[in-house]
PDB file of N, CA and C in Angstrom:
ATOM      1  N   MET A   1       0.851  -1.200   0.000  1.00 65.00           N
ATOM      2  CA  MET A   1       0.000   0.000   0.000  1.00 65.00           C
ATOM      3  C   MET A   1       0.883   1.244   0.000  1.00 65.00           C
ATOM      4  N   ILE A   2       0.609   2.155  -0.900  1.00 74.00           N
ATOM      5  CA  ILE A   2       1.400   3.384  -1.001  1.00 74.00           C
ATOM      6  C   ILE A   2       0.691   4.502  -0.224  1.00 74.00           C
ATOM      7  N   VAL A   3       1.406   5.116   0.696  1.00 68.00           N
ATOM      8  CA  VAL A   3       0.829   6.193   1.504  1.00 68.00           C
ATOM      9  C   VAL A   3       1.413   7.530   1.064  1.00 68.00           C
ATOM     10  N   PRO A   4       0.549   8.501   0.755  1.00 82.00           N
ATOM     11  CA  PRO A   4       1.061   9.836   0.393  1.00 82.00           C
ATOM     12  C   PRO A   4       1.957  10.384   1.496  1.00 82.00           C
ATOM     13  N   GLU A   5       2.977  11.121   1.095  1.00 87.00           N
ATOM     14  CA  GLU A   5       3.929  11.631   2.086  1.00 87.00           C
ATOM     15  C   GLU A   5       3.242  12.481   3.156  1.00 87.00           C
ATOM     16  N   ALA A   6       2.147  13.160   2.776  1.00 85.00           N
ATOM     17  CA  ALA A   6       1.458  14.011   3.746  1.00 85.00           C
ATOM     18  C   ALA A   6       0.793  13.177   4.831  1.00 85.00           C
ATOM     19  N   LEU A   7       0.417  11.934   4.490  1.00 89.00           N
ATOM     20  CA  LEU A   7      -0.272  11.094   5.463  1.00 89.00           C
ATOM     21  C   LEU A   7       0.689  10.212   6.248  1.00 89.00           C
ATOM     22  N   ALA A   8       1.936  10.112   5.784  1.00 89.00           N
ATOM     23  CA  ALA A   8       2.900   9.241   6.441  1.00 89.00           C
ATOM     24  C   ALA A   8       3.053   9.563   7.939  1.00 89.00           C
ATOM     25  N   PRO A   9       3.256  10.842   8.315  1.00 91.00           N
ATOM     26  CA  PRO A   9       3.408  11.168   9.744  1.00 91.00           C
ATOM     27  C   PRO A   9       2.189  10.734  10.547  1.00 91.00           C
ATOM     28  N   LEU A  10       0.993  10.913   9.988  1.00 92.00           N
ATOM     29  CA  LEU A  10      -0.222  10.524  10.702  1.00 92.00           C
ATOM     30  C   LEU A  10      -0.253   9.013  10.870  1.00 92.00           C
ATOM     31  N   ALA A  11       0.111   8.305   9.810  1.00 90.00           N
ATOM     32  CA  ALA A  11       0.117   6.841   9.871  1.00 90.00           C
ATOM     33  C   ALA A  11       1.087   6.362  10.949  1.00 90.00           C
ATOM     34  N   HIS A  12       2.247   7.036  11.055  1.00 92.00           N
ATOM     35  CA  HIS A  12       3.228   6.644  12.069  1.00 92.00           C
ATOM     36  C   HIS A  12       2.686   6.896  13.471  1.00 92.00           C
ATOM     37  N   MET A  13       1.964   8.005  13.653  1.00 95.00           N
ATOM     38  CA  MET A  13       1.417   8.304  14.972  1.00 95.00           C
ATOM     39  C   MET A  13       0.362   7.276  15.342  1.00 95.00           C
ATOM     40  N   VAL A  14      -0.478   6.898  14.367  1.00 94.00           N
ATOM     41  CA  VAL A  14      -1.519   5.905  14.630  1.00 94.00           C
ATOM     42  C   VAL A  14      -0.877   4.570  14.987  1.00 94.00           C
ATOM     43  N   ALA A  15       0.136   4.181  14.204  1.00 93.00           N
ATOM     44  CA  ALA A  15       0.820   2.914  14.468  1.00 93.00           C
ATOM     45  C   ALA A  15       1.465   2.950  15.855  1.00 93.00           C
ATOM     46  N   GLY A  16       2.063   4.073  16.218  1.00 93.00           N
ATOM     47  CA  GLY A  16       2.696   4.206  17.520  1.00 93.00           C
ATOM     48  C   GLY A  16       1.677   4.074  18.644  1.00 93.00           C
ATOM     49  N   ALA A  17       0.520   4.667  18.456  1.00 94.00           N
ATOM     50  CA  ALA A  17      -0.524   4.586  19.480  1.00 94.00           C
ATOM     51  C   ALA A  17      -0.995   3.150  19.646  1.00 94.00           C
ATOM     52  N   VAL A  18      -1.140   2.437  18.531  1.00 92.00           N
ATOM     53  CA  VAL A  18      -1.581   1.040  18.585  1.00 92.00           C
ATOM     54  C   VAL A  18      -0.536   0.189  19.298  1.00 92.00           C
ATOM     55  N   LEU A  19       0.741   0.419  18.955  1.00 92.00           N
ATOM     56  CA  LEU A  19       1.802  -0.364  19.586  1.00 92.00           C
ATOM     57  C   LEU A  19       1.849  -0.084  21.081  1.00 92.00           C
ATOM     58  N   ARG A  20       1.669   1.162  21.466  1.00 91.00           N
ATOM     59  CA  ARG A  20       1.695   1.498  22.893  1.00 91.00           C
ATOM     60  C   ARG A  20       0.568   0.760  23.617  1.00 91.00           C
ATOM     61  N   THR A  21      -0.619   0.761  23.000  1.00 91.00           N
ATOM     62  CA  THR A  21      -1.769   0.093  23.619  1.00 91.00           C
ATOM     63  C   THR A  21      -1.498  -1.391  23.780  1.00 91.00           C
ATOM     64  N   LEU A  22      -0.912  -2.000  22.743  1.00 88.00           N
ATOM     65  CA  LEU A  22      -0.618  -3.434  22.805  1.00 88.00           C
ATOM     66  C   LEU A  22       0.412  -3.720  23.890  1.00 88.00           C
ATOM     67  N   HIS A  23       1.451  -2.887  23.969  1.00 85.00           N
ATOM     68  CA  HIS A  23       2.502  -3.119  24.966  1.00 85.00           C
ATOM     69  C   HIS A  23       1.958  -2.925  26.379  1.00 85.00           C
ATOM     70  N   GLU A  24       1.038  -1.992  26.555  1.00 85.00           N
ATOM     71  CA  GLU A  24       0.488  -1.760  27.887  1.00 85.00           C
ATOM     72  C   GLU A  24      -0.344  -2.963  28.321  1.00 85.00           C
ATOM     73  N   GLY A  25      -0.900  -3.685  27.353  1.00 80.00           N
ATOM     74  CA  GLY A  25      -1.736  -4.842  27.666  1.00 80.00           C
ATOM     75  C   GLY A  25      -0.927  -6.114  27.820  1.00 80.00           C
ATOM     76  N   MET A  26       0.373  -6.051  27.533  1.00 75.00           N
ATOM     77  CA  MET A  26       1.223  -7.235  27.606  1.00 75.00           C
ATOM     78  C   MET A  26       2.363  -7.015  28.596  1.00 75.00           C
ATOM     79  N   PRO A  27       2.920  -8.101  29.108  1.00 70.00           N
ATOM     80  CA  PRO A  27       4.092  -7.983  29.999  1.00 70.00           C
ATOM     81  C   PRO A  27       5.250  -7.318  29.251  1.00 70.00           C
ATOM     82  N   ALA A  28       6.007  -6.508  29.934  1.00 60.00           N
ATOM     83  CA  ALA A  28       7.082  -5.756  29.292  1.00 60.00           C
ATOM     84  C   ALA A  28       8.204  -6.665  28.807  1.00 60.00           C
ATOM     85  N   GLY A  29       8.272  -7.887  29.352  1.00 57.00           N
ATOM     86  CA  GLY A  29       9.386  -8.764  29.006  1.00 57.00           C
ATOM     87  C   GLY A  29       9.117  -9.633  27.784  1.00 57.00           C
ATOM     88  N   THR A  30       7.977  -9.441  27.146  1.00 53.00           N
ATOM     89  CA  THR A  30       7.625 -10.286  25.995  1.00 53.00           C
ATOM     90  C   THR A  30       8.495  -9.951  24.795  1.00 53.00           C
TER      91      THR A  30
END
């Protein structure tokens, strides 16, 4: 999937938020 450069920063922020949520729900040592 090709993401326009203008949307790339937003996509990274969304991905970061999802990863943070997943890590908060899992043990830190996983």
